[in-house]
Amino acid sequence: AQSVTQLDSHVSVSEGTPVLLRCNYSSSYSPSLFWYVQHPNKGLQLLLKYTSAATLVKGINGFEAEFKKSETSFHLTKPSAHMSDAAEYFCVVSDLGEGYKLSFGAGTTVTVRA
Amino acid sequence: ETGVTQSPTHLIKTRGQQVTLRCSSQSGHNTVSWYQQALGQGPQFIFQYYREEENGRGNFPPRFSGLQFPNYSSELNVNALELDDSALYLCASSDPTGVLSTDTQYFGPGTRLTVL
């Protein structure tokens, strides 16, 4: 079975400071891991994806995530937050054993202070 | 290349009614998945269709049903609507058997269903 736990329901940062969103996963197989972002009243946009090619994954808009198998973690970071980063972020896991079904975490709400 | 589109954008129904939501997949994608996102929660997997056949189902009752057509577009039907069915319904397309064999799912903007 696959599942995801997002460790923070809400993160508040000042503009220009780093952002860290924490995610732990559980999977029976070698998983694919994703981060999606959802702006208010919008659909989901893919930020980045891990598929075992490299443990440090770079995504769009300056985001990156590091896969750590020993810690079963896939934390998302950005060195400098921008006002436009205010949104809901979802950590997602998918594996072959679940037929590529996506399992979402509960989400982390990011607010950015001016 | 067009992205995933969904219709309608918003819908209001009353309890007990039936509703049909529509999704057009991204060009070349043969797999469509549907998700329900209740307010303040992460999306929950409803089911997936691959080449017109159901290919996996989440923990949703049989009154949630779907179809996929030869052009890979899809419908989600919900019968006997309940108040708890109020949610954002998201459609996602992918091509896990294609040249790139990617399981990445690309989402549409969603349909906001309100049940009164």
mmCIF file of C-alpha atoms in Angstrom:
data_model
loop_
_atom_site.group_PDB
_atom_site.id
_atom_site.type_symbol
_atom_site.label_atom_id
_atom_site.label_comp_id
_atom_site.label_asym_id
_atom_site.label_seq_id
_atom_site.Cartn_x
_atom_site.Cartn_y
_atom_site.Cartn_z
ATOM 1 C CA ALA A 1 0.000 0.000 0.000
ATOM 2 C CA GLN A 2 1.111 3.530 -0.670
ATOM 3 C CA SER A 3 0.544 6.661 1.371
ATOM 4 C CA VAL A 4 1.924 10.122 1.984
ATOM 5 C CA THR A 5 2.189 12.248 5.125
ATOM 6 C CA GLN A 6 2.765 15.963 4.840
ATOM 7 C CA LEU A 7 4.213 17.042 8.144
ATOM 8 C CA ASP A 8 3.049 20.666 8.068
ATOM 9 C CA SER A 9 -0.502 21.753 7.339
ATOM 10 C CA HIS A 10 0.509 25.416 7.095
ATOM 11 C CA VAL A 11 3.827 27.177 6.428
ATOM 12 C CA SER A 12 4.271 30.939 6.586
ATOM 13 C CA VAL A 13 7.412 32.610 5.216
ATOM 14 C CA SER A 14 8.612 36.100 4.417
ATOM 15 C CA GLU A 15 9.226 37.018 0.796
ATOM 16 C CA GLY A 16 12.828 36.310 -0.134
ATOM 17 C CA THR A 17 13.383 33.672 2.576
ATOM 18 C CA PRO A 18 13.691 29.894 2.035
ATOM 19 C CA VAL A 19 10.704 27.572 1.896
ATOM 20 C CA LEU A 20 10.736 23.997 3.199
ATOM 21 C CA LEU A 21 7.743 21.655 2.839
ATOM 22 C CA ARG A 22 8.163 18.258 4.432
ATOM 23 C CA CYS A 23 6.818 14.954 3.103
ATOM 24 C CA ASN A 24 7.226 11.325 4.169
ATOM 25 C CA TYR A 25 5.967 8.453 2.053
ATOM 26 C CA SER A 26 5.188 4.766 2.286
ATOM 27 C CA SER A 27 5.320 2.459 -0.699
ATOM 28 C CA SER A 28 5.613 -1.273 -1.337
ATOM 29 C CA TYR A 29 7.472 -0.846 -4.610
ATOM 30 C CA SER A 30 9.911 1.625 -6.067
ATOM 31 C CA PRO A 31 7.704 4.689 -6.098
ATOM 32 C CA SER A 32 7.327 7.685 -8.302
ATOM 33 C CA LEU A 33 6.988 10.816 -6.200
ATOM 34 C CA PHE A 34 5.536 14.140 -7.220
ATOM 35 C CA TRP A 35 4.866 17.602 -5.921
ATOM 36 C CA TYR A 36 1.831 19.414 -7.301
ATOM 37 C CA VAL A 37 0.749 22.990 -6.609
ATOM 38 C CA GLN A 38 -2.803 24.300 -6.542
ATOM 39 C CA HIS A 39 -3.510 28.008 -6.628
ATOM 40 C CA PRO A 40 -6.907 29.199 -5.345
ATOM 41 C CA ASN A 41 -9.787 28.024 -7.529
ATOM 42 C CA LYS A 42 -7.376 26.392 -9.966
ATOM 43 C CA GLY A 43 -6.500 22.837 -10.958
ATOM 44 C CA LEU A 44 -3.291 21.035 -10.070
ATOM 45 C CA GLN A 45 0.009 21.921 -11.701
ATOM 46 C CA LEU A 46 2.990 19.552 -11.674
ATOM 47 C CA LEU A 47 6.037 21.092 -9.973
ATOM 48 C CA LEU A 48 8.422 18.164 -10.225
ATOM 49 C CA LYS A 49 8.721 14.372 -10.324
ATOM 50 C CA TYR A 50 11.134 11.782 -8.968
ATOM 51 C CA THR A 51 11.549 8.452 -10.798
ATOM 52 C CA SER A 52 14.900 7.104 -9.517
ATOM 53 C CA ALA A 53 17.123 8.769 -12.111
ATOM 54 C CA ALA A 54 18.572 11.262 -9.626
ATOM 55 C CA THR A 55 17.850 11.882 -5.963
ATOM 56 C CA LEU A 56 17.857 15.675 -6.320
ATOM 57 C CA VAL A 57 15.062 16.761 -8.620
ATOM 58 C CA LYS A 58 14.710 20.240 -10.049
ATOM 59 C CA GLY A 59 11.280 21.551 -10.929
ATOM 60 C CA ILE A 60 9.635 24.660 -12.233
ATOM 61 C CA ASN A 61 9.726 28.113 -10.631
ATOM 62 C CA GLY A 62 12.949 27.420 -8.697
ATOM 63 C CA PHE A 63 11.615 24.501 -6.637
ATOM 64 C CA GLU A 64 13.588 21.348 -5.990
ATOM 65 C CA ALA A 65 13.120 18.196 -3.937
ATOM 66 C CA GLU A 66 15.457 15.571 -2.538
ATOM 67 C CA PHE A 67 14.569 11.877 -2.365
ATOM 68 C CA LYS A 68 16.013 10.136 0.707
ATOM 69 C CA LYS A 69 15.183 6.440 0.709
ATOM 70 C CA SER A 70 16.676 5.788 4.148
ATOM 71 C CA GLU A 71 14.363 8.426 5.636
ATOM 72 C CA THR A 72 11.433 7.737 3.224
ATOM 73 C CA SER A 73 11.264 11.473 2.688
ATOM 74 C CA PHE A 74 10.765 13.765 -0.300
ATOM 75 C CA HIS A 75 10.992 17.330 1.023
ATOM 76 C CA LEU A 76 10.356 20.326 -1.246
ATOM 77 C CA THR A 77 12.495 23.461 -1.030
ATOM 78 C CA LYS A 78 12.929 26.834 -2.659
ATOM 79 C CA PRO A 79 15.771 29.175 -1.753
ATOM 80 C CA SER A 80 13.799 32.414 -2.005
ATOM 81 C CA ALA A 81 10.024 32.668 -1.719
ATOM 82 C CA HIS A 82 8.007 34.915 -3.985
ATOM 83 C CA MET A 83 4.528 36.271 -3.365
ATOM 84 C CA SER A 84 3.261 34.156 -6.253
ATOM 85 C CA ASP A 85 4.296 30.992 -4.356
ATOM 86 C CA ALA A 86 1.316 31.381 -2.026
ATOM 87 C CA ALA A 87 -0.754 28.275 -2.749
ATOM 88 C CA GLU A 88 -1.606 24.732 -1.610
ATOM 89 C CA TYR A 89 1.110 22.134 -2.158
ATOM 90 C CA PHE A 90 0.527 18.393 -2.398
ATOM 91 C CA CYS A 91 3.059 15.599 -2.071
ATOM 92 C CA VAL A 92 1.955 12.581 -4.121
ATOM 93 C CA VAL A 93 3.088 8.965 -4.462
ATOM 94 C CA SER A 94 2.435 6.457 -7.231
ATOM 95 C CA ASP A 95 3.703 2.937 -7.676
ATOM 96 C CA LEU A 96 3.276 0.042 -10.053
ATOM 97 C CA GLY A 97 1.578 -2.051 -7.386
ATOM 98 C CA GLU A 98 -1.269 0.440 -7.212
ATOM 99 C CA GLY A 99 -1.644 0.678 -10.980
ATOM 100 C CA TYR A 100 -0.241 4.196 -11.157
ATOM 101 C CA LYS A 101 -3.062 5.511 -8.955
ATOM 102 C CA LEU A 102 -1.963 8.749 -7.294
ATOM 103 C CA SER A 103 -2.193 8.986 -3.503
ATOM 104 C CA PHE A 104 -2.155 12.551 -2.216
ATOM 105 C CA GLY A 105 -1.091 13.988 1.088
ATOM 106 C CA ALA A 106 -3.454 16.317 2.939
ATOM 107 C CA GLY A 107 -1.678 19.365 1.591
ATOM 108 C CA THR A 108 0.409 22.234 2.950
ATOM 109 C CA THR A 109 -0.863 25.790 2.693
ATOM 110 C CA VAL A 110 1.924 28.277 2.028
ATOM 111 C CA THR A 111 1.462 31.948 2.827
ATOM 112 C CA VAL A 112 4.092 34.525 1.896
ATOM 113 C CA ARG A 113 4.428 37.732 3.908
ATOM 114 C CA ALA A 114 5.597 40.896 2.208
ATOM 115 C CA GLU B 1 -0.883 20.323 -28.037
ATOM 116 C CA THR B 2 -4.023 20.982 -26.011
ATOM 117 C CA GLY B 3 -4.198 20.303 -22.286
ATOM 118 C CA VAL B 4 -6.862 18.565 -20.255
ATOM 119 C CA THR B 5 -10.235 20.290 -20.365
ATOM 120 C CA GLN B 6 -13.316 19.735 -18.219
ATOM 121 C CA SER B 7 -16.924 20.826 -18.415
ATOM 122 C CA PRO B 8 -18.886 22.358 -16.923
ATOM 123 C CA THR B 9 -16.862 24.637 -14.668
ATOM 124 C CA HIS B 10 -19.513 24.856 -11.992
ATOM 125 C CA LEU B 11 -22.680 22.889 -11.338
ATOM 126 C CA ILE B 12 -25.441 23.072 -8.743
ATOM 127 C CA LYS B 13 -27.697 20.074 -8.138
ATOM 128 C CA THR B 14 -30.129 18.981 -5.474
ATOM 129 C CA ARG B 15 -29.948 15.863 -3.375
ATOM 130 C CA GLY B 16 -31.119 12.737 -5.214
ATOM 131 C CA GLN B 17 -30.415 14.080 -8.690
ATOM 132 C CA GLN B 18 -27.931 12.661 -11.171
ATOM 133 C CA VAL B 19 -24.968 14.480 -12.724
ATOM 134 C CA THR B 20 -22.558 13.921 -15.625
ATOM 135 C CA LEU B 21 -19.149 15.562 -15.747
ATOM 136 C CA ARG B 22 -16.984 15.562 -18.849
ATOM 137 C CA CYS B 23 -13.265 15.479 -19.525
ATOM 138 C CA SER B 24 -11.149 15.712 -22.670
ATOM 139 C CA SER B 25 -7.707 14.218 -22.240
ATOM 140 C CA GLN B 26 -4.447 15.725 -23.392
ATOM 141 C CA SER B 27 -3.643 14.901 -26.995
ATOM 142 C CA GLY B 28 -2.221 11.377 -27.321
ATOM 143 C CA HIS B 29 -3.020 10.296 -23.766
ATOM 144 C CA ASN B 30 -4.949 7.009 -23.491
ATOM 145 C CA THR B 31 -5.584 6.935 -19.741
ATOM 146 C CA VAL B 32 -7.971 9.091 -17.731
ATOM 147 C CA SER B 33 -8.254 9.204 -13.947
ATOM 148 C CA TRP B 34 -10.899 10.943 -11.858
ATOM 149 C CA TYR B 35 -10.401 12.417 -8.387
ATOM 150 C CA GLN B 36 -12.702 14.002 -5.814
ATOM 151 C CA GLN B 37 -11.338 16.892 -3.758
ATOM 152 C CA ALA B 38 -13.496 17.906 -0.818
ATOM 153 C CA LEU B 39 -12.948 21.358 0.623
ATOM 154 C CA GLY B 40 -9.678 21.590 2.542
ATOM 155 C CA GLN B 41 -8.540 18.071 1.640
ATOM 156 C CA GLY B 42 -6.271 16.381 -0.848
ATOM 157 C CA PRO B 43 -7.780 14.721 -3.919
ATOM 158 C CA GLN B 44 -9.069 11.155 -3.518
ATOM 159 C CA PHE B 45 -8.837 8.630 -6.368
ATOM 160 C CA ILE B 46 -12.229 7.590 -7.763
ATOM 161 C CA PHE B 47 -11.293 5.404 -10.755
ATOM 162 C CA GLN B 48 -9.127 5.171 -13.828
ATOM 163 C CA TYR B 49 -9.963 4.253 -17.423
ATOM 164 C CA TYR B 50 -7.532 2.824 -19.938
ATOM 165 C CA ARG B 51 -8.658 2.229 -23.518
ATOM 166 C CA GLU B 52 -12.343 2.348 -22.571
ATOM 167 C CA GLU B 53 -12.057 -0.153 -19.685
ATOM 168 C CA GLU B 54 -12.073 0.588 -15.956
ATOM 169 C CA ASN B 55 -8.534 0.006 -14.742
ATOM 170 C CA GLY B 56 -8.697 0.494 -10.995
ATOM 171 C CA ARG B 57 -11.159 1.967 -8.534
ATOM 172 C CA GLY B 58 -10.872 3.757 -5.226
ATOM 173 C CA ASN B 59 -13.149 3.527 -2.224
ATOM 174 C CA PHE B 60 -16.255 5.019 -3.835
ATOM 175 C CA PRO B 61 -19.742 3.440 -4.056
ATOM 176 C CA PRO B 62 -21.199 2.056 -7.319
ATOM 177 C CA ARG B 63 -23.329 5.177 -7.816
ATOM 178 C CA PHE B 64 -20.069 6.707 -9.068
ATOM 179 C CA SER B 65 -19.579 5.366 -12.578
ATOM 180 C CA GLY B 66 -17.650 6.335 -15.650
ATOM 181 C CA LEU B 67 -17.100 5.909 -19.337
ATOM 182 C CA GLN B 68 -14.206 6.393 -21.683
ATOM 183 C CA PHE B 69 -14.781 6.907 -25.386
ATOM 184 C CA PRO B 70 -12.680 5.836 -28.413
ATOM 185 C CA ASN B 71 -11.161 9.342 -28.594
ATOM 186 C CA TYR B 72 -10.096 8.842 -24.921
ATOM 187 C CA SER B 73 -12.432 11.522 -23.575
ATOM 188 C CA SER B 74 -14.313 10.504 -20.456
ATOM 189 C CA GLU B 75 -17.421 11.018 -18.359
ATOM 190 C CA LEU B 76 -18.015 10.732 -14.642
ATOM 191 C CA ASN B 77 -21.592 9.988 -13.635
ATOM 192 C CA VAL B 78 -22.907 10.258 -10.115
ATOM 193 C CA ASN B 79 -26.395 8.989 -9.275
ATOM 194 C CA ALA B 80 -28.536 9.732 -6.234
ATOM 195 C CA LEU B 81 -26.484 12.758 -5.232
ATOM 196 C CA GLU B 82 -25.783 13.293 -1.548
ATOM 197 C CA LEU B 83 -24.737 16.474 0.229
ATOM 198 C CA ASP B 84 -21.261 14.996 0.829
ATOM 199 C CA ASP B 85 -20.741 14.730 -2.924
ATOM 200 C CA SER B 86 -20.167 18.483 -2.981
ATOM 201 C CA ALA B 87 -16.543 18.809 -4.080
ATOM 202 C CA LEU B 88 -14.136 19.731 -6.842
ATOM 203 C CA TYR B 89 -13.941 16.869 -9.346
ATOM 204 C CA LEU B 90 -10.621 16.617 -11.134
ATOM 205 C CA CYS B 91 -9.789 14.715 -14.261
ATOM 206 C CA ALA B 92 -6.229 13.775 -15.160
ATOM 207 C CA SER B 93 -4.789 12.200 -18.285
ATOM 208 C CA SER B 94 -1.615 10.184 -18.779
ATOM 209 C CA ASP B 95 0.071 7.771 -21.154
ATOM 210 C CA PRO B 96 1.772 5.048 -19.123
ATOM 211 C CA THR B 97 2.157 2.744 -22.102
ATOM 212 C CA GLY B 98 3.453 5.327 -24.533
ATOM 213 C CA VAL B 99 6.917 5.887 -25.895
ATOM 214 C CA LEU B 100 7.979 7.714 -22.759
ATOM 215 C CA SER B 101 6.132 5.232 -20.496
ATOM 216 C CA THR B 102 5.402 8.005 -18.084
ATOM 217 C CA ASP B 103 2.953 7.717 -15.223
ATOM 218 C CA THR B 104 2.818 11.482 -14.842
ATOM 219 C CA GLN B 105 -0.778 12.685 -14.727
ATOM 220 C CA TYR B 106 -1.801 16.070 -16.062
ATOM 221 C CA PHE B 107 -4.838 17.655 -14.483
ATOM 222 C CA GLY B 108 -7.702 19.680 -15.823
ATOM 223 C CA PRO B 109 -9.070 22.745 -14.012
ATOM 224 C CA GLY B 110 -11.862 20.735 -12.374
ATOM 225 C CA THR B 111 -15.635 20.936 -12.043
ATOM 226 C CA ARG B 112 -17.025 22.431 -8.844
ATOM 227 C CA LEU B 113 -20.152 20.480 -7.876
ATOM 228 C CA THR B 114 -22.479 21.840 -5.201
ATOM 229 C CA VAL B 115 -25.282 19.608 -3.914
ATOM 230 C CA LEU B 116 -28.091 21.381 -2.065
#
